[in-house]
mmCIF file of C-alpha atoms in Angstrom:
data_model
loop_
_atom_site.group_PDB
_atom_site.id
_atom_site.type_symbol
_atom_site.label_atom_id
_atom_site.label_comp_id
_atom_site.label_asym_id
_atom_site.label_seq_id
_atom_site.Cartn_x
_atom_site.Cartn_y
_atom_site.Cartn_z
ATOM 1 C CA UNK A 352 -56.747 -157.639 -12.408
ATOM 2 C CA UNK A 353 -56.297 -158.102 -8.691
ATOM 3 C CA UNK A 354 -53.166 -157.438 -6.919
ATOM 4 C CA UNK A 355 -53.357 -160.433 -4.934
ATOM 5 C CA UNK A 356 -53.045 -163.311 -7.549
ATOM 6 C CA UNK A 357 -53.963 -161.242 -10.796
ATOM 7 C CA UNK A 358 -57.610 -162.884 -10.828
ATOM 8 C CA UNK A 359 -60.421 -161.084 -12.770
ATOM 9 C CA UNK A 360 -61.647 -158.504 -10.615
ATOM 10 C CA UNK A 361 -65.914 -157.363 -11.113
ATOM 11 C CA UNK A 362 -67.961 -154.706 -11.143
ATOM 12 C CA UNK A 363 -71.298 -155.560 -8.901
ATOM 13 C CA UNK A 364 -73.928 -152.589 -8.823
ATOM 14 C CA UNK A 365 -75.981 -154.219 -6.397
ATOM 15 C CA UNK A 366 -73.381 -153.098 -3.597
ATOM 16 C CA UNK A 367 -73.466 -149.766 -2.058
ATOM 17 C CA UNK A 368 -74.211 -146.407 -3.548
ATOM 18 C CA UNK A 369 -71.314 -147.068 -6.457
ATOM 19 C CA UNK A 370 -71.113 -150.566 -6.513
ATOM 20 C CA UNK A 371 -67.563 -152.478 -5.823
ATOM 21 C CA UNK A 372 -65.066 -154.271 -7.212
ATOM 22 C CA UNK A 373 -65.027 -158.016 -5.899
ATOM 23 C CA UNK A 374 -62.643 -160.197 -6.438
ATOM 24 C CA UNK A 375 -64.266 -164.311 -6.534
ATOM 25 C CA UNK A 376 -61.107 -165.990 -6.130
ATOM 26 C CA UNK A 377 -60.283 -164.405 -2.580
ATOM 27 C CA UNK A 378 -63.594 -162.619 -1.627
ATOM 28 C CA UNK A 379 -61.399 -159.698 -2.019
ATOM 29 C CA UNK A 380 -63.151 -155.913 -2.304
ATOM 30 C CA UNK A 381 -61.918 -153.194 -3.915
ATOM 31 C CA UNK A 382 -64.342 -149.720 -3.453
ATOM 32 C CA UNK A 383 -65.035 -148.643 -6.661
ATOM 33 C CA UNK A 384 -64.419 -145.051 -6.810
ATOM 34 C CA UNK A 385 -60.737 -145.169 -5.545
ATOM 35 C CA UNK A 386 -59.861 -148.790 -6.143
ATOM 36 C CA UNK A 387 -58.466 -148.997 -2.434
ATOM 37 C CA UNK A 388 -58.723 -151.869 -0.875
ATOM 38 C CA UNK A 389 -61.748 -152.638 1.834
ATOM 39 C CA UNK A 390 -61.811 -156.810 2.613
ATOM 40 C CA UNK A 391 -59.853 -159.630 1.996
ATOM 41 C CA UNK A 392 -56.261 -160.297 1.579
ATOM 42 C CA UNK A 393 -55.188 -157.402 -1.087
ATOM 43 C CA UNK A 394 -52.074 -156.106 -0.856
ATOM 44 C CA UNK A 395 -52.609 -152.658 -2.626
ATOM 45 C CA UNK A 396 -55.030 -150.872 -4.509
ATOM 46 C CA UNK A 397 -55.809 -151.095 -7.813
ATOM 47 C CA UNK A 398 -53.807 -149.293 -10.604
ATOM 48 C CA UNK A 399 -55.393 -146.141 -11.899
ATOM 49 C CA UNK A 400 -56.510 -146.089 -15.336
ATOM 50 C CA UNK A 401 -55.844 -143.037 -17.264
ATOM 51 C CA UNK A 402 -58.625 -141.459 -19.358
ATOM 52 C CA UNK A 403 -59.023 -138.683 -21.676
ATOM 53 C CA UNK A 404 -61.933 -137.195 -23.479
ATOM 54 C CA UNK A 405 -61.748 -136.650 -27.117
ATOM 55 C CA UNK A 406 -63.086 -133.917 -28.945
ATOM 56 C CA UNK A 407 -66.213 -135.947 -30.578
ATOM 57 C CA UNK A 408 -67.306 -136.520 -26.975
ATOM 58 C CA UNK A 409 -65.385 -140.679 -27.040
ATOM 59 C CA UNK A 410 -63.211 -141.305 -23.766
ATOM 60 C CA UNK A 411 -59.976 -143.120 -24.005
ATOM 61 C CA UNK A 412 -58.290 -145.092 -21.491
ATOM 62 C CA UNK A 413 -54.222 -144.039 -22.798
ATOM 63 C CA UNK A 414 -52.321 -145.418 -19.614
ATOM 64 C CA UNK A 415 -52.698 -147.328 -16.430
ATOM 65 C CA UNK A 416 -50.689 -146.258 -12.791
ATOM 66 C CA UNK A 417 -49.149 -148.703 -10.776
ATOM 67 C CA UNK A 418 -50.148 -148.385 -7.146
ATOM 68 C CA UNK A 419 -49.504 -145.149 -5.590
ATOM 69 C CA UNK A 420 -48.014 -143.834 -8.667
ATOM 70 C CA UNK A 421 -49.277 -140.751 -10.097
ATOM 71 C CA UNK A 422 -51.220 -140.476 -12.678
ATOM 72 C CA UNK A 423 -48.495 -138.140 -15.068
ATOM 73 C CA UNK A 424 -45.525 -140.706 -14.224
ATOM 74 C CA UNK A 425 -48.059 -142.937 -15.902
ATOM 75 C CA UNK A 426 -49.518 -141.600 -18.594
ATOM 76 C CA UNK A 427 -48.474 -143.492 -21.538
ATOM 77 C CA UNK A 428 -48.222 -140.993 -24.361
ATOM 78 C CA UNK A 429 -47.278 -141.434 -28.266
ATOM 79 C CA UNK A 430 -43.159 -140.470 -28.646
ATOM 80 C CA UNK A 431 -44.298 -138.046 -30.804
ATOM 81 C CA UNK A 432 -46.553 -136.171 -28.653
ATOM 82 C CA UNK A 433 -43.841 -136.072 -25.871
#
């Protein structure tokens, strides 16, 4: 979601060497690798999302950051793996 107005935010591959993250309700731009922001009127970057690999090879998303949080003080983790 975008940290503007919580809008749907997009992936479009056609943009740069990674793609970016637009945002059609603002023409807002996120850069895809770090989630910072680069146009329109966003007020922070994008949370991170947290992921872990599993050992069959799946990956996880277990947590979300907010914005300039690290990624440990937001790792969600089970109570009983704390």
């Amino acid at each position: 979601m975008c940290t503007h107005l919580a809008c749907a935010v997009l992936w479009r591959k056609d943009r740069g060497p990674e793609g970016e993250l637009y945002c059609p309700c603002h023409e807002g731009i996120f850069d895809a690798g770090t989630g910072e922001v680069t146009a329109g009127p966003l007020p922070r970057a994008l949370p991170k999302v947290v992921l872990t690999e599993q050992t069959d090879g799946s990956i996880w998303a277990v947590g979300t950051t907010r914005s300039g949080e690290s990624i440990e003080h937001g790792l969600w983790l089970d109570p009983k793996d704390r």
